[in-house]
Coordinates of C-alpha atoms and ligand atoms in Angstrom, one line a residue:
M1 CA 69.2 69.3 87.2
S2 CA 73.0 68.0 86.9
D3 CA 75.1 68.2 89.3
T4 CA 77.1 70.7 88.4
L5 CA 74.1 73.2 87.7
T6 CA 72.5 72.4 91.1
S7 CA 76.0 73.2 92.8
D8 CA 76.5 76.7 90.8
L9 CA 73.1 77.6 91.9
A10 CA 74.0 76.6 95.3
A11 CA 77.2 78.9 95.1
A12 CA 75.0 81.6 93.6
A13 CA 72.5 82.0 96.6
A14 CA 75.3 81.9 99.4
A15 CA 77.1 85.0 97.9
P16 CA 77.8 87.4 100.3
E17 CA 76.8 91.4 99.2
Y18 CA 79.0 93.2 97.3
P19 CA 80.5 96.2 97.6
M20 CA 81.9 95.4 101.2
E21 CA 83.7 98.6 103.1
R22 CA 86.9 98.7 104.9
T23 CA 86.4 99.2 108.8
S24 CA 87.6 101.9 111.0
R25 CA 89.6 98.7 113.1
C26 CA 91.8 98.6 109.7
P27 CA 91.1 101.2 107.6
F28 CA 94.0 100.9 105.3
A29 CA 92.9 97.3 105.0
P30 CA 90.7 95.8 101.7
P31 CA 87.6 95.0 103.5
P32 CA 87.7 91.6 105.8
E33 CA 85.0 90.2 104.0
V34 CA 86.8 90.4 100.8
M35 CA 90.0 89.4 102.6
E36 CA 88.0 86.2 103.9
L37 CA 86.6 85.4 100.1
A38 CA 90.2 85.8 98.7
A39 CA 91.5 83.6 101.7
V40 CA 89.6 80.9 99.9
E41 CA 89.9 81.4 96.0
P42 CA 91.3 84.1 93.8
L43 CA 87.8 84.3 92.1
S44 CA 84.2 83.7 94.1
R45 CA 80.6 85.0 93.2
V46 CA 79.0 87.9 95.0
R47 CA 75.7 89.1 95.0
I48 CA 75.4 93.0 93.5
W49 CA 72.2 95.4 94.3
D50 CA 70.2 94.1 91.3
G51 CA 70.4 90.4 92.9
S52 CA 72.9 88.9 90.2
T53 CA 75.9 87.0 91.2
P54 CA 79.2 88.1 89.2
W55 CA 82.4 86.8 89.8
L56 CA 84.8 88.7 92.2
I57 CA 88.3 88.4 90.9
T58 CA 90.6 88.7 94.4
G59 CA 93.9 87.0 93.2
Y60 CA 96.7 89.1 92.0
E61 CA 97.3 86.6 88.6
E62 CA 94.2 86.2 87.8
A63 CA 93.1 89.8 87.7
R64 CA 96.2 90.4 85.5
A65 CA 94.8 87.8 83.0
L66 CA 91.4 88.7 82.6
F67 CA 92.4 92.8 82.3
A68 CA 94.3 91.3 79.5
D69 CA 91.7 89.1 77.9
S70 CA 90.2 90.4 75.0
R71 CA 87.0 88.2 75.5
V72 CA 85.9 90.5 78.5
S73 CA 84.3 93.4 77.6
V74 CA 83.8 97.0 79.5
D75 CA 80.6 97.8 77.1
D76 CA 78.0 98.4 80.0
R77 CA 75.1 97.8 77.5
K78 CA 75.8 94.1 77.2
P79 CA 72.9 91.5 79.3
G80 CA 75.3 90.3 82.3
F81 CA 77.3 93.5 82.8
P82 CA 77.4 94.1 86.6
H83 CA 76.3 97.7 87.3
W84 CA 77.6 99.7 89.9
N85 CA 74.0 100.5 90.8
E86 CA 70.7 101.5 89.7
G87 CA 72.1 105.2 88.1
M88 CA 74.3 103.6 86.1
L89 CA 72.1 101.1 84.7
A90 CA 69.4 103.9 83.8
T91 CA 71.4 106.2 82.1
V92 CA 73.5 103.3 79.9
N93 CA 71.4 104.3 76.9
K94 CA 71.6 108.2 78.0
R95 CA 75.3 108.3 78.0
P96 CA 77.4 108.5 74.8
R97 CA 80.5 105.7 74.6
S98 CA 83.2 106.7 76.0
V99 CA 86.9 105.2 76.8
F100 CA 85.5 103.5 79.9
T101 CA 83.0 101.7 78.3
A102 CA 84.4 100.7 74.7
D103 CA 86.2 97.5 73.9
A104 CA 89.0 97.2 71.0
E105 CA 88.9 99.6 68.1
E106 CA 86.2 101.4 69.0
H107 CA 88.5 101.8 72.5
T108 CA 91.4 102.6 71.0
F109 CA 89.5 105.7 68.8
Y110 CA 89.0 107.1 71.8
R111 CA 92.0 106.3 74.0
R112 CA 94.1 108.4 71.3
M113 CA 92.7 111.3 71.4
L114 CA 93.1 111.6 75.1
S115 CA 96.6 110.0 75.9
K116 CA 98.8 113.1 74.5
P117 CA 98.7 115.4 76.9
F118 CA 99.5 112.3 79.7
T119 CA 102.7 110.7 78.1
F120 CA 105.6 110.4 80.1
K121 CA 107.4 113.0 78.1
R122 CA 104.7 115.6 78.5
V123 CA 104.1 115.0 82.2
E124 CA 107.9 115.2 83.0
G125 CA 107.6 118.8 81.7
L126 CA 105.0 119.7 84.1
R127 CA 107.3 118.8 87.1
P128 CA 108.3 122.4 87.9
A129 CA 104.5 123.6 87.6
I130 CA 103.6 120.7 90.1
Q131 CA 106.5 121.9 92.1
K132 CA 105.3 125.1 92.3
I133 CA 102.3 124.7 93.2
T134 CA 103.0 122.8 96.0
D135 CA 105.3 124.6 97.2
D136 CA 102.8 127.3 96.9
H137 CA 100.0 125.7 99.2
I138 CA 102.8 124.1 101.8
D139 CA 104.4 128.1 102.4
A140 CA 100.1 128.8 102.7
I141 CA 99.8 126.3 105.1
L142 CA 103.0 127.3 107.2
A143 CA 101.8 130.6 107.5
G144 CA 98.4 129.6 108.5
P145 CA 97.3 128.5 112.0
K146 CA 97.6 125.2 113.5
P147 CA 96.3 122.8 113.4
A148 CA 95.8 122.7 109.5
E149 CA 93.4 120.6 107.1
L150 CA 95.5 119.1 104.6
V151 CA 92.5 117.7 102.2
S152 CA 91.3 121.3 101.7
A153 CA 94.8 122.9 102.1
L154 CA 96.5 120.5 100.2
A155 CA 95.6 117.3 98.5
L156 CA 92.6 118.7 96.8
P157 CA 93.6 121.8 95.3
V158 CA 96.8 120.6 94.2
P159 CA 95.2 118.3 91.5
S160 CA 92.3 120.0 90.7
L161 CA 94.6 123.4 89.9
V162 CA 97.0 120.8 87.7
I163 CA 93.7 119.1 85.8
C164 CA 92.3 122.5 85.0
E165 CA 95.3 123.6 83.5
M166 CA 96.2 121.1 81.7
L167 CA 92.3 120.8 80.1
G168 CA 91.4 124.4 80.0
V169 CA 89.1 124.3 82.7
P170 CA 88.7 127.6 84.6
Y171 CA 89.3 127.1 88.4
E172 CA 87.0 129.2 89.6
D173 CA 84.4 126.7 88.5
H174 CA 86.2 124.0 91.0
G175 CA 83.5 124.1 93.4
F176 CA 80.5 123.4 91.0
F177 CA 82.4 120.3 89.4
Q178 CA 83.3 119.2 92.7
E179 CA 80.4 119.2 94.0
H180 CA 78.8 117.2 91.0
A181 CA 81.9 114.9 90.9
N182 CA 80.9 113.9 94.3
V183 CA 77.1 113.2 93.6
G184 CA 78.8 111.7 90.1
L185 CA 81.0 109.0 92.1
A186 CA 78.7 108.7 95.0
R187 CA 78.5 104.8 95.7
Y188 CA 75.0 104.5 96.9
A189 CA 73.2 107.8 95.5
T190 CA 69.8 107.6 94.0
A191 CA 69.9 106.9 90.6
E192 CA 68.4 110.2 89.7
D193 CA 71.1 111.8 91.8
N194 CA 73.9 110.1 89.9
M195 CA 72.6 110.7 86.9
K196 CA 72.1 114.6 87.8
G197 CA 75.4 114.5 88.9
V198 CA 77.3 112.9 85.8
M199 CA 74.8 114.8 83.3
S200 CA 75.6 118.6 84.8
L201 CA 79.2 117.9 84.7
A202 CA 79.0 116.9 80.8
K203 CA 76.9 119.9 80.0
Y204 CA 79.2 122.3 81.9
L205 CA 82.1 120.7 79.3
G206 CA 80.3 120.3 76.5
N207 CA 79.7 124.0 76.4
L208 CA 83.2 124.2 77.1
V209 CA 83.6 122.3 74.1
Q210 CA 81.8 124.8 72.0
A211 CA 83.9 127.8 73.7
K212 CA 87.3 125.9 72.4
M213 CA 85.9 125.2 69.2
D214 CA 85.6 129.3 68.8
N215 CA 88.6 130.1 70.7
P216 CA 91.0 127.5 70.8
A217 CA 93.9 127.3 73.6
E218 CA 96.8 124.8 74.0
D219 CA 95.1 122.5 76.1
A220 CA 93.2 119.1 76.1
V221 CA 89.6 120.4 75.7
S222 CA 90.8 122.6 72.8
D223 CA 92.3 119.2 71.4
L224 CA 89.1 117.9 71.9
A225 CA 87.3 120.6 70.2
E226 CA 89.3 120.0 67.3
R227 CA 88.6 116.8 66.9
V228 CA 84.9 117.9 66.9
K229 CA 85.4 120.2 64.1
A230 CA 87.0 118.0 61.8
G231 CA 84.0 115.4 62.4
E232 CA 85.7 112.7 63.9
I233 CA 83.5 112.8 67.1
S234 CA 80.5 114.7 68.4
I235 CA 80.4 117.6 71.1
K236 CA 78.4 115.2 73.4
E237 CA 81.0 112.4 72.6
A238 CA 83.7 115.4 73.3
S239 CA 82.3 116.5 76.4
Q240 CA 82.0 112.6 77.8
L241 CA 85.6 112.8 77.4
A242 CA 86.4 115.8 78.9
S243 CA 84.2 114.6 82.0
G244 CA 85.8 111.6 82.5
L245 CA 89.2 113.1 82.5
L246 CA 87.9 116.3 84.7
L247 CA 86.4 113.5 87.1
A248 CA 89.2 110.8 87.3
G249 CA 91.9 114.0 87.3
H250 CA 91.4 115.1 90.2
E251 CA 89.6 112.9 92.5
T252 CA 91.9 110.0 92.8
T253 CA 95.1 111.9 93.2
A254 CA 93.2 114.0 95.5
N255 CA 92.1 111.1 97.8
M256 CA 95.6 109.6 97.4
I257 CA 97.4 112.3 98.7
G258 CA 94.8 112.5 101.7
I259 CA 94.8 108.9 102.7
G260 CA 98.9 108.4 101.6
V261 CA 100.0 111.4 104.0
L262 CA 97.8 109.7 107.1
A263 CA 99.5 106.0 106.3
L264 CA 103.0 107.5 106.2
L265 CA 102.2 109.3 109.7
E266 CA 101.0 106.3 110.9
N267 CA 104.6 104.5 109.4
P268 CA 106.8 107.2 110.8
E269 CA 109.9 104.7 110.2
Q270 CA 108.9 104.6 106.8
L271 CA 107.8 108.6 106.7
A272 CA 111.7 108.7 107.6
I273 CA 113.2 106.9 104.4
L274 CA 111.1 109.0 102.0
R275 CA 112.2 112.3 104.0
D276 CA 115.8 111.7 104.2
T277 CA 116.4 110.3 100.3
D278 CA 117.2 112.5 97.4
D279 CA 117.0 109.4 95.2
P280 CA 113.8 110.0 92.7
K281 CA 114.1 106.1 92.4
V282 CA 113.6 105.7 96.2
V283 CA 110.6 108.6 96.0
A284 CA 109.2 106.7 93.4
N285 CA 109.0 103.3 94.6
A286 CA 107.8 104.8 97.9
V287 CA 104.6 106.0 95.9
E288 CA 104.3 102.4 94.1
E289 CA 103.9 100.9 97.4
L290 CA 101.7 103.7 98.6
L291 CA 99.4 103.1 95.4
R292 CA 99.4 99.0 96.1
Y293 CA 99.1 99.3 99.8
L294 CA 96.3 102.0 99.8
S295 CA 94.6 100.7 96.5
I296 CA 92.1 103.2 96.7
I297 CA 89.6 102.3 93.7
Q298 CA 87.3 101.0 95.5
N299 CA 84.1 99.5 93.9
G300 CA 85.9 97.0 91.5
Q301 CA 86.5 97.5 87.9
R302 CA 83.6 95.9 85.8
R303 CA 83.6 93.7 83.2
V304 CA 81.6 90.9 81.4
A305 CA 82.7 87.9 79.6
T306 CA 82.0 87.6 76.2
E307 CA 82.6 83.8 75.7
D308 CA 83.3 81.0 78.1
I309 CA 86.6 81.5 80.1
E310 CA 88.4 78.7 82.0
I311 CA 90.5 80.7 84.9
A312 CA 92.3 78.7 88.1
G313 CA 90.0 75.9 87.6
Q314 CA 86.7 77.5 87.0
T315 CA 84.6 78.5 84.1
I316 CA 83.7 82.1 83.7
K317 CA 80.5 81.7 81.7
A318 CA 79.7 84.1 78.6
G319 CA 77.3 86.5 79.5
E320 CA 78.5 86.6 83.4
G321 CA 79.3 89.7 85.1
I322 CA 83.1 90.0 86.5
I323 CA 84.3 92.5 89.0
I324 CA 88.1 92.6 89.4
D325 CA 89.0 94.3 93.0
L326 CA 92.0 96.1 93.1
S327 CA 92.6 96.2 96.6
P328 CA 92.6 92.4 97.5
A329 CA 94.6 91.5 94.2
N330 CA 97.3 94.2 95.7
W331 CA 97.4 92.1 98.6
D332 CA 97.1 88.8 97.1
P333 CA 100.6 87.6 99.4
T334 CA 101.8 85.1 96.7
K335 CA 102.5 88.4 95.0
F336 CA 103.4 90.6 97.7
P337 CA 105.0 88.9 100.7
D338 CA 103.3 90.5 104.4
P339 CA 100.9 92.5 102.1
D340 CA 99.9 94.6 105.3
H341 CA 103.1 96.3 106.0
L342 CA 103.8 99.6 104.1
E343 CA 107.4 98.7 103.2
V344 CA 108.1 102.0 100.9
Q345 CA 111.3 99.9 100.0
R346 CA 109.6 97.0 98.5
P347 CA 111.5 95.5 95.8
N348 CA 108.1 94.7 93.5
A349 CA 105.9 97.8 94.5
D350 CA 105.9 98.9 91.0
Q351 CA 103.7 95.5 90.0
N352 CA 100.9 96.5 91.7
L353 CA 97.4 97.2 89.5
A354 CA 96.7 100.2 91.4
F355 CA 95.6 101.5 88.1
G356 CA 94.6 98.6 86.5
Y357 CA 96.2 96.7 83.8
G358 CA 95.9 96.1 80.1
R359 CA 94.2 98.6 77.5
H360 CA 92.3 100.3 79.8
Q361 CA 95.2 100.9 82.4
C362 CA 94.9 104.5 83.7
V363 CA 95.3 107.1 81.3
G364 CA 96.6 109.5 84.2
Q365 CA 99.0 107.4 85.7
Q366 CA 102.4 109.2 85.2
L367 CA 100.4 112.7 85.7
A368 CA 99.2 110.9 89.2
R369 CA 102.9 109.2 89.8
A370 CA 104.2 112.8 89.2
E371 CA 102.0 114.7 91.5
L372 CA 102.4 111.8 94.4
Q373 CA 105.8 111.8 94.5
I374 CA 106.3 115.8 94.2
V375 CA 103.8 116.1 96.9
F376 CA 104.7 113.6 99.2
S377 CA 108.6 114.0 99.4
T378 CA 108.3 117.7 99.4
L379 CA 105.5 117.7 102.5
V380 CA 107.3 115.6 104.4
R381 CA 111.2 117.4 103.6
R382 CA 109.6 120.8 104.5
I383 CA 107.2 120.1 107.6
P384 CA 109.5 116.7 108.8
T385 CA 108.0 117.5 112.3
L386 CA 104.6 116.7 110.5
A387 CA 101.7 114.8 112.8
L388 CA 98.3 114.1 113.0
A389 CA 95.6 116.4 115.0
K390 CA 93.6 113.9 116.0
P391 CA 93.6 110.4 117.2
I392 CA 93.0 108.3 114.0
D393 CA 89.9 106.8 115.1
E394 CA 88.6 110.6 114.9
I395 CA 89.0 110.6 111.4
P396 CA 86.2 110.5 108.9
F397 CA 86.8 108.0 106.1
K398 CA 85.2 107.6 102.6
N399 CA 83.8 104.2 102.3
D400 CA 80.6 106.1 100.4
K401 CA 82.6 106.9 97.4
L402 CA 83.9 105.4 94.3
A403 CA 87.5 106.6 95.4
Y404 CA 88.4 105.5 99.4
G405 CA 90.4 108.2 101.4
V406 CA 89.8 110.8 104.2
Y407 CA 87.3 113.7 104.4
E408 CA 89.8 115.8 106.7
L409 CA 93.3 115.1 107.6
P410 CA 93.9 117.6 110.5
A411 CA 97.6 117.9 111.0
T412 CA 100.3 120.2 113.5
W413 CA 104.2 120.5 113.1
Ligands
HEM501 C1 95.9 107.9 92.0 C2 95.6 108.3 91.0 C3 94.5 107.7 90.3 C4 94.0 106.3 90.2 C5 94.3 104.9 91.6 C6 93.5 105.7 88.7 C7 93.3 104.2 88.9 C8 92.9 104.2 87.9 C9 92.2 102.3 87.3 C10 92.0 101.3 88.4 C11 91.8 102.5 85.8 C12 91.1 101.3 85.1 C13 90.2 101.5 85.0 C14 89.5 99.7 84.4 O1 90.4 99.4 83.7 O2 88.4 99.7 84.7 C15 91.2 104.1 85.7 C16 91.5 104.5 84.2 C17 91.7 105.9 83.6 N1 92.0 106.8 84.3 FE1 92.7 106.7 86.4 N2 93.5 106.7 88.2 C18 94.1 107.6 88.8 C19 94.3 108.9 88.4 C20 94.2 109.6 87.1 C21 94.4 110.8 86.2 C22 95.5 111.8 87.4 C23 93.9 110.6 85.2 C24 93.4 111.6 84.3 C25 94.0 113.3 84.2 C26 92.6 109.6 85.2 C27 92.2 109.0 83.9 C28 91.8 107.9 83.6 C29 91.1 107.5 82.5 C30 90.4 108.7 81.3 C31 90.9 106.1 82.8 C32 90.3 105.1 81.6 C33 91.1 104.4 80.5 C34 90.8 103.5 79.6 O3 89.4 102.8 79.9 O4 91.1 103.2 78.8 N3 93.6 108.7 85.9 N4 92.7 105.2 86.6

């Protein structure tokens, strides 16, 4: 056996378990074990649920380079792909292809169908509606009892209402889709439960696509229904794309609002900068810094190498799995000095990777930004004395979901 092969095998045998969890000791920081790996080198081996040992990318430059590398694939049918869990592996041939799992031209084909409602211009036009939804929810909080629970009173309903409106999904059904989204996005759910969550949602949206084929309206599901009618995609593909939008469109932003408010309350001098400004650029930068600091997507972006790739003195071989972990990359001190400090005026905060990078970079990022800018700035201005109603160590954190956040945020004023 060659020396390199022996040392490769030894490194793989010693690989730590992934995913790792954040701790309540420092609830905003990436998992301490991830930061320990990151301190040694920008990529290392980890062991996942099936015993395989993909590469974990923790360095900022390396993450960006691999996100942009055409030798890196998101096709989860390829051997060596590091699946999240057994459920994702079990459903791999049952799930129609989608924007999340397609490469190159196939990816462009799907992405074109989704991007229209989420362009900068279209989202700018939605700002008055988002502002109104936000103000209505804050009015209700101010009129209601103290303390208020901000996840159910603000963080979850605002992005859910916005995405329902954009997709043309009836908001009355939010109980149903939030429940299935919860199971579909659980990190440790059983294969059966995961599959049930994902499939029930796809079925619900399949019915909606069919309904919109007969009665189209001005919304994104009607746009997809139109593509089905034109013979470009199947109903299954349309429902897969729509459920991706519905899931990604409320759950992520909701978590970012909840934990973002908590991070601001824990950093009152930073909250004051946001509260005391009228400058939209200052607000926008604060949101970028919160996205960087909190990096809520916590299962790593999964990929597989299709050719050998030399990077940072290592070779990722064709067929080896790659997990790009956004939180250590956004806490890479060579890119963001003192990364553990929330600095809403950090000059390069907008270079964060919270939405990924390259061709799969988040479709909904402009929408998420608009929602976060409006919600954070309106909340801290309208309730300037906002305060946590419980000690932070009694706040329940979401370590068991794809997106990190808080389950509850009791606040008073
Ligand atoms: C704070 C909120 C959000 C965060 C942190 C976030 C994060 C991300 C990240 C990291 C990716 C890259 C995936 C990868 O490269 O593997 C992504 C992709 C995606 N996001 Fe978001 N997202 C957010 C909000 C949204 C919203 C509001 C929508 C839809 C309305 C959305 C829809 C999507 C879609 C469809 C993709 C797949 C894009 C592709 O593969 O081409 N996201 N998001």
